């Protein structure tokens, strides 16, 4: 399915400007030029419900392989895209990783994190949510990816439909788990960094039994006896439920209650050995919830694009 004509409403070079910097008092620092990421664009898209999102798209150099480029989709794209694009390109150049299209899914507000939009898009529908539309929009968001974004990337960027990967951190990690449990064929690899399993009384785990039953029943028509695998990388900072001494008592209690590390371990244990699932858990030494996103991003790139050994 190709995206509707109204989906793509603007395209411009992705540019980061050093606002306010000009000639220094001593005259040695002259007015500079904007800093850009070559081979990248910002694309505004409107979904079928009128919601506008800003996408950041970075292309590899050269001709795509016969089946197309692998595609790495990033949630919180305003924050994650520049680093991810540079990591993907550097690892392809220096370490033999596979080049990939990098797509950051962000928002036109321009902030690194649009808290209202991510609360709407990254949380699943659940009993007891207010009917104000501020939470529970994960299905609409995944429809946007499946019906508009993926077809556009395939048509415009030679994206390989068989090699699509989704990365998200925190609430974004929750959305990655929701996609895995409810639409396991939408992505070839699911990259859930510090997922907010605690959200809404751990509602995401209510979908786990049906997912386990469904994967256990999958068998290919021909070939090996094992089901076609879906892949999950879980990452979590080792300090995510260990509050530092200076943290206020109320915040420290909330951190312990959310059980980020234990929840990731428990989920990995429940998926271990399940037919049709490859699940890997990586605990990130010395990282807290706030610092774990970037090392998790590198682990995700290694998980999906590293050369075969």
mmCIF file of C-alpha atoms in Angstrom:
data_model
loop_
_atom_site.group_PDB
_atom_site.id
_atom_site.type_symbol
_atom_site.label_atom_id
_atom_site.label_comp_id
_atom_site.label_asym_id
_atom_site.label_seq_id
_atom_site.Cartn_x
_atom_site.Cartn_y
_atom_site.Cartn_z
ATOM 1 C CA UNK A 1 0.000 0.000 0.000
ATOM 2 C CA UNK A 2 1.483 3.326 -1.060
ATOM 3 C CA UNK A 3 1.105 6.352 1.214
ATOM 4 C CA UNK A 4 -1.609 8.836 0.349
ATOM 5 C CA UNK A 5 -0.588 12.031 -1.456
ATOM 6 C CA UNK A 6 -1.481 14.104 1.571
ATOM 7 C CA UNK A 7 0.928 12.064 3.723
ATOM 8 C CA UNK A 8 4.035 13.933 2.583
ATOM 9 C CA UNK A 9 3.424 17.622 3.176
ATOM 10 C CA UNK A 10 6.914 19.085 3.374
ATOM 11 C CA UNK A 11 10.539 18.211 2.806
ATOM 12 C CA UNK A 12 13.624 20.181 3.776
ATOM 13 C CA UNK A 13 17.270 19.549 4.547
ATOM 14 C CA UNK A 14 17.754 18.553 8.152
ATOM 15 C CA UNK A 15 19.700 21.441 9.677
ATOM 16 C CA UNK A 16 21.020 22.243 13.135
ATOM 17 C CA UNK A 17 21.904 25.936 13.591
ATOM 18 C CA UNK A 18 24.081 27.373 16.322
ATOM 19 C CA UNK A 19 21.528 29.995 17.257
ATOM 20 C CA UNK A 20 22.910 33.172 18.748
ATOM 21 C CA UNK A 21 26.524 32.510 17.748
ATOM 22 C CA UNK A 22 28.139 35.214 15.680
ATOM 23 C CA UNK A 23 31.241 37.369 15.570
ATOM 24 C CA UNK A 24 33.082 37.331 18.892
ATOM 25 C CA UNK A 25 34.110 40.492 20.695
ATOM 26 C CA UNK A 26 37.688 40.058 19.542
ATOM 27 C CA UNK A 27 36.638 39.533 15.924
ATOM 28 C CA UNK A 28 38.200 36.092 15.640
ATOM 29 C CA UNK A 29 34.930 34.110 15.506
ATOM 30 C CA UNK A 30 33.182 34.954 12.271
ATOM 31 C CA UNK A 31 29.555 34.158 11.473
ATOM 32 C CA UNK A 32 29.416 30.478 10.572
ATOM 33 C CA UNK A 33 27.161 28.313 8.462
ATOM 34 C CA UNK A 34 24.508 25.848 9.646
ATOM 35 C CA UNK A 35 25.668 22.359 10.598
ATOM 36 C CA UNK A 36 23.959 19.683 8.517
ATOM 37 C CA UNK A 37 23.934 15.902 8.328
ATOM 38 C CA UNK A 38 24.672 15.070 4.668
ATOM 39 C CA UNK A 39 22.311 12.663 3.000
ATOM 40 C CA UNK A 40 19.468 13.336 5.429
ATOM 41 C CA UNK A 41 16.108 15.058 5.215
ATOM 42 C CA UNK A 42 13.253 16.110 7.466
ATOM 43 C CA UNK A 43 9.837 15.032 6.193
ATOM 44 C CA UNK A 44 6.498 16.107 7.684
ATOM 45 C CA UNK A 45 3.745 13.488 7.395
ATOM 46 C CA UNK A 46 0.085 13.617 8.329
ATOM 47 C CA UNK A 47 -1.608 10.351 9.245
ATOM 48 C CA UNK A 48 -5.177 9.400 8.373
ATOM 49 C CA UNK A 49 -6.447 10.968 11.602
ATOM 50 C CA UNK A 50 -4.834 14.359 10.950
ATOM 51 C CA UNK A 51 -1.888 13.916 13.330
ATOM 52 C CA UNK A 52 1.312 15.526 12.041
ATOM 53 C CA UNK A 53 4.678 13.939 12.772
ATOM 54 C CA UNK A 54 8.151 14.946 11.650
ATOM 55 C CA UNK A 55 10.374 12.251 10.232
ATOM 56 C CA UNK A 56 14.131 12.355 9.873
ATOM 57 C CA UNK A 57 15.498 10.127 7.107
ATOM 58 C CA UNK A 58 19.163 9.305 6.485
ATOM 59 C CA UNK A 59 20.268 7.345 3.421
ATOM 60 C CA UNK A 60 23.353 5.182 2.827
ATOM 61 C CA UNK A 61 25.652 5.949 -0.074
ATOM 62 C CA UNK A 62 25.743 3.836 -3.197
ATOM 63 C CA UNK A 63 23.315 1.413 -4.767
ATOM 64 C CA UNK A 64 20.991 -0.601 -2.529
ATOM 65 C CA UNK A 65 21.327 -4.391 -2.420
ATOM 66 C CA UNK A 66 18.930 -6.461 -4.504
ATOM 67 C CA UNK A 67 16.294 -6.685 -1.762
ATOM 68 C CA UNK A 68 16.731 -3.109 -0.583
ATOM 69 C CA UNK A 69 18.399 -1.501 2.425
ATOM 70 C CA UNK A 70 17.648 -2.591 5.976
ATOM 71 C CA UNK A 71 15.698 0.110 7.830
ATOM 72 C CA UNK A 72 16.194 1.200 11.440
ATOM 73 C CA UNK A 73 13.158 3.074 12.813
ATOM 74 C CA UNK A 74 13.756 5.190 15.907
ATOM 75 C CA UNK A 75 11.146 6.455 18.344
ATOM 76 C CA UNK A 76 11.790 9.878 19.935
ATOM 77 C CA UNK A 77 13.405 10.688 16.606
ATOM 78 C CA UNK A 78 14.160 14.333 17.417
ATOM 79 C CA UNK A 79 16.561 13.092 20.103
ATOM 80 C CA UNK A 80 17.805 9.786 18.697
ATOM 81 C CA UNK A 81 18.207 10.362 14.960
ATOM 82 C CA UNK A 82 21.460 12.380 14.727
ATOM 83 C CA UNK A 83 23.421 10.029 16.994
ATOM 84 C CA UNK A 84 21.971 6.893 15.414
ATOM 85 C CA UNK A 85 22.728 8.067 11.883
ATOM 86 C CA UNK A 86 26.342 8.860 12.748
ATOM 87 C CA UNK A 87 26.754 5.545 14.578
ATOM 88 C CA UNK A 88 25.315 3.519 11.690
ATOM 89 C CA UNK A 89 27.551 5.278 9.168
ATOM 90 C CA UNK A 90 30.680 5.073 11.311
ATOM 91 C CA UNK A 91 30.213 1.366 12.085
ATOM 92 C CA UNK A 92 29.582 0.628 8.406
ATOM 93 C CA UNK A 93 32.774 2.488 7.469
ATOM 94 C CA UNK A 94 35.068 1.213 10.209
ATOM 95 C CA UNK A 95 33.675 -2.106 11.420
ATOM 96 C CA UNK A 96 32.038 -3.709 8.384
ATOM 97 C CA UNK A 97 28.465 -3.235 9.607
ATOM 98 C CA UNK A 98 25.695 -3.268 7.044
ATOM 99 C CA UNK A 99 24.620 0.201 5.812
ATOM 100 C CA UNK A 100 21.001 1.036 6.554
ATOM 101 C CA UNK A 101 18.309 3.638 6.082
ATOM 102 C CA UNK A 102 17.797 5.411 9.415
ATOM 103 C CA UNK A 103 14.335 6.857 10.111
ATOM 104 C CA UNK A 104 13.665 8.948 13.201
ATOM 105 C CA UNK A 105 9.964 9.309 14.029
ATOM 106 C CA UNK A 106 9.583 12.639 15.809
ATOM 107 C CA UNK A 107 7.326 15.635 16.209
ATOM 108 C CA UNK A 108 7.218 19.136 14.711
ATOM 109 C CA UNK A 109 7.433 20.911 18.087
ATOM 110 C CA UNK A 110 11.224 20.728 17.745
ATOM 111 C CA UNK A 111 11.894 19.556 21.301
ATOM 112 C CA UNK A 112 14.088 16.534 21.921
ATOM 113 C CA UNK A 113 11.158 14.836 23.685
ATOM 114 C CA UNK A 114 7.521 15.811 23.135
ATOM 115 C CA UNK A 115 6.105 14.347 26.337
ATOM 116 C CA UNK A 116 2.462 14.798 25.390
ATOM 117 C CA UNK A 117 2.845 13.230 21.953
ATOM 118 C CA UNK A 118 4.887 10.294 23.199
ATOM 119 C CA UNK A 119 2.391 9.579 26.004
ATOM 120 C CA UNK A 120 -0.326 9.442 23.339
ATOM 121 C CA UNK A 121 1.568 7.416 20.722
ATOM 122 C CA UNK A 122 3.613 5.004 22.822
ATOM 123 C CA UNK A 123 1.028 3.735 25.330
ATOM 124 C CA UNK A 124 -1.295 0.845 24.473
ATOM 125 C CA UNK A 125 -5.064 0.873 24.882
ATOM 126 C CA UNK A 126 -5.933 -0.351 28.368
ATOM 127 C CA UNK A 127 -8.938 -0.598 30.682
ATOM 128 C CA UNK A 128 -9.437 2.425 32.881
ATOM 129 C CA UNK A 129 -7.665 4.991 30.719
ATOM 130 C CA UNK A 130 -9.363 8.406 30.512
ATOM 131 C CA UNK A 131 -11.267 8.972 27.262
ATOM 132 C CA UNK A 132 -9.427 12.240 26.573
ATOM 133 C CA UNK A 133 -7.048 10.837 23.928
ATOM 134 C CA UNK A 134 -3.917 11.655 25.922
ATOM 135 C CA UNK A 135 -2.957 7.984 26.321
ATOM 136 C CA UNK A 136 -3.609 4.677 24.611
ATOM 137 C CA UNK A 137 -2.865 5.627 20.987
ATOM 138 C CA UNK A 138 -0.387 2.857 20.221
ATOM 139 C CA UNK A 139 -2.663 1.103 17.719
ATOM 140 C CA UNK A 140 -3.211 4.286 15.712
ATOM 141 C CA UNK A 141 0.530 4.945 15.815
ATOM 142 C CA UNK A 142 1.390 1.452 14.569
ATOM 143 C CA UNK A 143 -1.240 1.813 11.835
ATOM 144 C CA UNK A 144 0.577 4.977 10.722
ATOM 145 C CA UNK A 145 3.867 3.082 10.525
ATOM 146 C CA UNK A 146 2.377 0.087 8.690
ATOM 147 C CA UNK A 147 0.022 1.914 6.307
ATOM 148 C CA UNK A 148 1.905 5.133 5.523
ATOM 149 C CA UNK A 149 5.499 5.184 6.704
ATOM 150 C CA UNK A 150 6.779 1.745 5.715
ATOM 151 C CA UNK A 151 5.303 1.958 2.191
ATOM 152 C CA UNK A 152 6.869 5.401 1.750
ATOM 153 C CA UNK A 153 10.301 4.181 2.871
ATOM 154 C CA UNK A 154 10.029 1.175 0.537
ATOM 155 C CA UNK A 155 9.051 3.362 -2.426
ATOM 156 C CA UNK A 156 11.314 6.368 -1.852
ATOM 157 C CA UNK A 157 14.318 4.881 -0.039
ATOM 158 C CA UNK A 158 14.550 1.273 -1.314
ATOM 159 C CA UNK A 159 13.760 -0.101 2.123
ATOM 160 C CA UNK A 160 13.791 -3.890 2.459
ATOM 161 C CA UNK A 161 10.368 -4.963 3.824
ATOM 162 C CA UNK A 162 11.950 -8.090 5.332
ATOM 163 C CA UNK A 163 14.549 -6.175 7.373
ATOM 164 C CA UNK A 164 12.770 -3.483 9.377
ATOM 165 C CA UNK A 165 13.835 -2.794 12.962
ATOM 166 C CA UNK A 166 12.182 -0.673 15.693
ATOM 167 C CA UNK A 167 14.061 1.014 18.559
ATOM 168 C CA UNK A 168 12.458 2.759 21.527
ATOM 169 C CA UNK A 169 13.545 3.826 25.014
ATOM 170 C CA UNK A 170 11.411 4.065 28.171
ATOM 171 C CA UNK A 171 7.818 4.635 26.990
ATOM 172 C CA UNK A 172 9.229 4.019 23.522
ATOM 173 C CA UNK A 173 10.449 0.641 24.765
ATOM 174 C CA UNK A 174 6.918 -0.057 25.975
ATOM 175 C CA UNK A 175 5.631 0.638 22.450
ATOM 176 C CA UNK A 176 8.258 -1.754 21.035
ATOM 177 C CA UNK A 177 6.979 -4.524 23.322
ATOM 178 C CA UNK A 178 3.380 -3.750 22.361
ATOM 179 C CA UNK A 179 4.327 -4.045 18.675
ATOM 180 C CA UNK A 180 6.082 -7.357 19.342
ATOM 181 C CA UNK A 181 3.180 -8.859 21.300
ATOM 182 C CA UNK A 182 0.375 -7.668 18.990
ATOM 183 C CA UNK A 183 1.999 -7.419 15.514
ATOM 184 C CA UNK A 184 5.045 -9.705 15.597
ATOM 185 C CA UNK A 185 5.417 -9.648 11.813
ATOM 186 C CA UNK A 186 5.642 -5.866 11.461
ATOM 187 C CA UNK A 187 9.369 -5.729 12.324
ATOM 188 C CA UNK A 188 12.157 -8.257 11.963
ATOM 189 C CA UNK A 189 13.794 -7.096 15.206
ATOM 190 C CA UNK A 190 12.374 -5.313 18.250
ATOM 191 C CA UNK A 191 14.789 -3.171 20.270
ATOM 192 C CA UNK A 192 13.278 -2.318 23.652
ATOM 193 C CA UNK A 193 15.569 -0.116 25.751
ATOM 194 C CA UNK A 194 14.590 0.312 29.421
ATOM 195 C CA UNK A 195 10.935 -0.425 28.566
ATOM 196 C CA UNK A 196 8.323 1.043 30.934
ATOM 197 C CA UNK A 197 6.827 -2.329 31.835
ATOM 198 C CA UNK A 198 5.495 -0.699 35.030
ATOM 199 C CA UNK A 199 3.075 1.549 33.077
ATOM 200 C CA UNK A 200 -0.627 1.301 34.043
ATOM 201 C CA UNK A 201 -0.142 -1.487 36.566
ATOM 202 C CA UNK A 202 2.080 -3.506 34.181
ATOM 203 C CA UNK A 203 -0.742 -3.808 31.661
ATOM 204 C CA UNK A 204 1.640 -4.771 28.841
ATOM 205 C CA UNK A 205 2.203 -8.172 30.474
ATOM 206 C CA UNK A 206 -1.471 -9.045 30.043
ATOM 207 C CA UNK A 207 -0.712 -9.514 26.322
ATOM 208 C CA UNK A 208 2.160 -11.901 26.953
ATOM 209 C CA UNK A 209 0.194 -15.198 27.316
ATOM 210 C CA UNK A 210 -1.501 -14.780 23.924
ATOM 211 C CA UNK A 211 1.836 -13.907 22.329
ATOM 212 C CA UNK A 212 3.503 -16.982 23.835
ATOM 213 C CA UNK A 213 0.648 -19.224 22.699
ATOM 214 C CA UNK A 214 0.711 -17.748 19.206
ATOM 215 C CA UNK A 215 4.444 -18.150 18.767
ATOM 216 C CA UNK A 216 4.364 -21.716 20.080
ATOM 217 C CA UNK A 217 1.797 -22.600 17.406
ATOM 218 C CA UNK A 218 3.724 -21.114 14.454
ATOM 219 C CA UNK A 219 5.358 -23.567 12.086
ATOM 220 C CA UNK A 220 6.744 -22.924 8.591
ATOM 221 C CA UNK A 221 5.093 -24.713 5.697
ATOM 222 C CA UNK A 222 8.408 -26.212 4.557
ATOM 223 C CA UNK A 223 11.959 -26.354 5.779
ATOM 224 C CA UNK A 224 13.236 -26.545 9.358
ATOM 225 C CA UNK A 225 10.942 -27.625 12.157
ATOM 226 C CA UNK A 226 11.565 -24.474 14.208
ATOM 227 C CA UNK A 227 9.159 -21.524 13.784
ATOM 228 C CA UNK A 228 10.321 -18.459 11.909
ATOM 229 C CA UNK A 229 11.917 -16.380 14.661
ATOM 230 C CA UNK A 230 11.069 -12.907 15.846
ATOM 231 C CA UNK A 231 13.946 -11.141 17.560
ATOM 232 C CA UNK A 232 13.920 -9.035 20.723
ATOM 233 C CA UNK A 233 16.787 -7.134 22.310
ATOM 234 C CA UNK A 234 16.075 -5.964 25.863
ATOM 235 C CA UNK A 235 18.488 -3.494 27.423
ATOM 236 C CA UNK A 236 18.409 -1.908 30.873
ATOM 237 C CA UNK A 237 20.860 0.138 32.925
ATOM 238 C CA UNK A 238 22.132 -1.717 35.981
ATOM 239 C CA UNK A 239 21.332 1.314 38.193
ATOM 240 C CA UNK A 240 17.754 1.832 37.006
ATOM 241 C CA UNK A 241 16.210 0.626 40.252
ATOM 242 C CA UNK A 242 19.106 1.624 42.534
ATOM 243 C CA UNK A 243 18.572 5.252 43.580
ATOM 244 C CA UNK A 244 21.675 7.334 44.362
ATOM 245 C CA UNK A 245 21.956 8.699 47.921
ATOM 246 C CA UNK A 246 21.136 12.248 46.868
ATOM 247 C CA UNK A 247 17.826 11.322 45.206
ATOM 248 C CA UNK A 248 14.717 12.654 47.030
ATOM 249 C CA UNK A 249 12.975 9.948 49.046
ATOM 250 C CA UNK A 250 9.736 10.067 47.055
ATOM 251 C CA UNK A 251 11.536 9.699 43.740
ATOM 252 C CA UNK A 252 13.720 6.904 45.137
ATOM 253 C CA UNK A 253 10.658 4.971 46.291
ATOM 254 C CA UNK A 254 9.102 5.302 42.830
ATOM 255 C CA UNK A 255 12.299 4.038 41.227
ATOM 256 C CA UNK A 256 12.280 0.934 43.413
ATOM 257 C CA UNK A 257 8.576 0.367 42.828
ATOM 258 C CA UNK A 258 8.986 0.389 39.039
ATOM 259 C CA UNK A 259 11.522 -2.466 39.193
ATOM 260 C CA UNK A 260 13.055 -1.692 35.817
ATOM 261 C CA UNK A 261 15.912 -4.182 36.098
ATOM 262 C CA UNK A 262 13.912 -6.997 37.677
ATOM 263 C CA UNK A 263 11.094 -6.561 35.159
ATOM 264 C CA UNK A 264 13.481 -6.824 32.218
ATOM 265 C CA UNK A 265 15.056 -9.955 33.715
ATOM 266 C CA UNK A 266 11.678 -11.545 34.367
ATOM 267 C CA UNK A 267 10.434 -10.852 30.848
ATOM 268 C CA UNK A 268 13.607 -12.267 29.312
ATOM 269 C CA UNK A 269 13.231 -15.382 31.467
ATOM 270 C CA UNK A 270 9.627 -15.902 30.340
ATOM 271 C CA UNK A 271 10.658 -15.674 26.684
ATOM 272 C CA UNK A 272 13.806 -17.787 27.014
ATOM 273 C CA UNK A 273 13.570 -20.974 24.997
ATOM 274 C CA UNK A 274 10.207 -20.072 23.503
ATOM 275 C CA UNK A 275 9.909 -21.544 19.983
ATOM 276 C CA UNK A 276 10.054 -18.832 17.388
ATOM 277 C CA UNK A 277 11.600 -16.141 19.616
ATOM 278 C CA UNK A 278 15.193 -14.973 19.917
ATOM 279 C CA UNK A 279 15.443 -12.844 23.069
ATOM 280 C CA UNK A 280 18.651 -11.276 24.325
ATOM 281 C CA UNK A 281 18.989 -9.260 27.550
ATOM 282 C CA UNK A 282 21.876 -6.857 28.019
ATOM 283 C CA UNK A 283 22.377 -5.021 31.293
ATOM 284 C CA UNK A 284 24.394 -1.849 30.833
ATOM 285 C CA UNK A 285 27.038 -1.382 33.556
ATOM 286 C CA UNK A 286 27.001 1.952 35.382
ATOM 287 C CA UNK A 287 23.963 3.313 33.528
ATOM 288 C CA UNK A 288 20.803 4.810 35.019
ATOM 289 C CA UNK A 289 17.492 5.293 33.248
ATOM 290 C CA UNK A 290 18.548 8.768 32.138
ATOM 291 C CA UNK A 291 21.919 7.678 30.766
ATOM 292 C CA UNK A 292 21.024 4.305 29.256
ATOM 293 C CA UNK A 293 19.478 5.445 25.974
ATOM 294 C CA UNK A 294 22.647 6.086 23.961
ATOM 295 C CA UNK A 295 24.555 2.925 24.972
ATOM 296 C CA UNK A 296 21.342 0.979 24.336
ATOM 297 C CA UNK A 297 21.197 2.517 20.861
ATOM 298 C CA UNK A 298 24.675 1.235 20.041
ATOM 299 C CA UNK A 299 23.760 -2.235 21.344
ATOM 300 C CA UNK A 300 20.671 -2.122 19.101
ATOM 301 C CA UNK A 301 22.748 -1.297 16.034
ATOM 302 C CA UNK A 302 25.121 -4.146 16.847
ATOM 303 C CA UNK A 303 22.168 -6.518 17.294
ATOM 304 C CA UNK A 304 20.679 -5.709 13.880
ATOM 305 C CA UNK A 305 23.514 -4.645 11.555
ATOM 306 C CA UNK A 306 26.731 -6.286 12.789
ATOM 307 C CA UNK A 307 28.498 -8.521 10.246
ATOM 308 C CA UNK A 308 27.847 -12.236 10.607
ATOM 309 C CA UNK A 309 30.505 -14.088 12.528
#
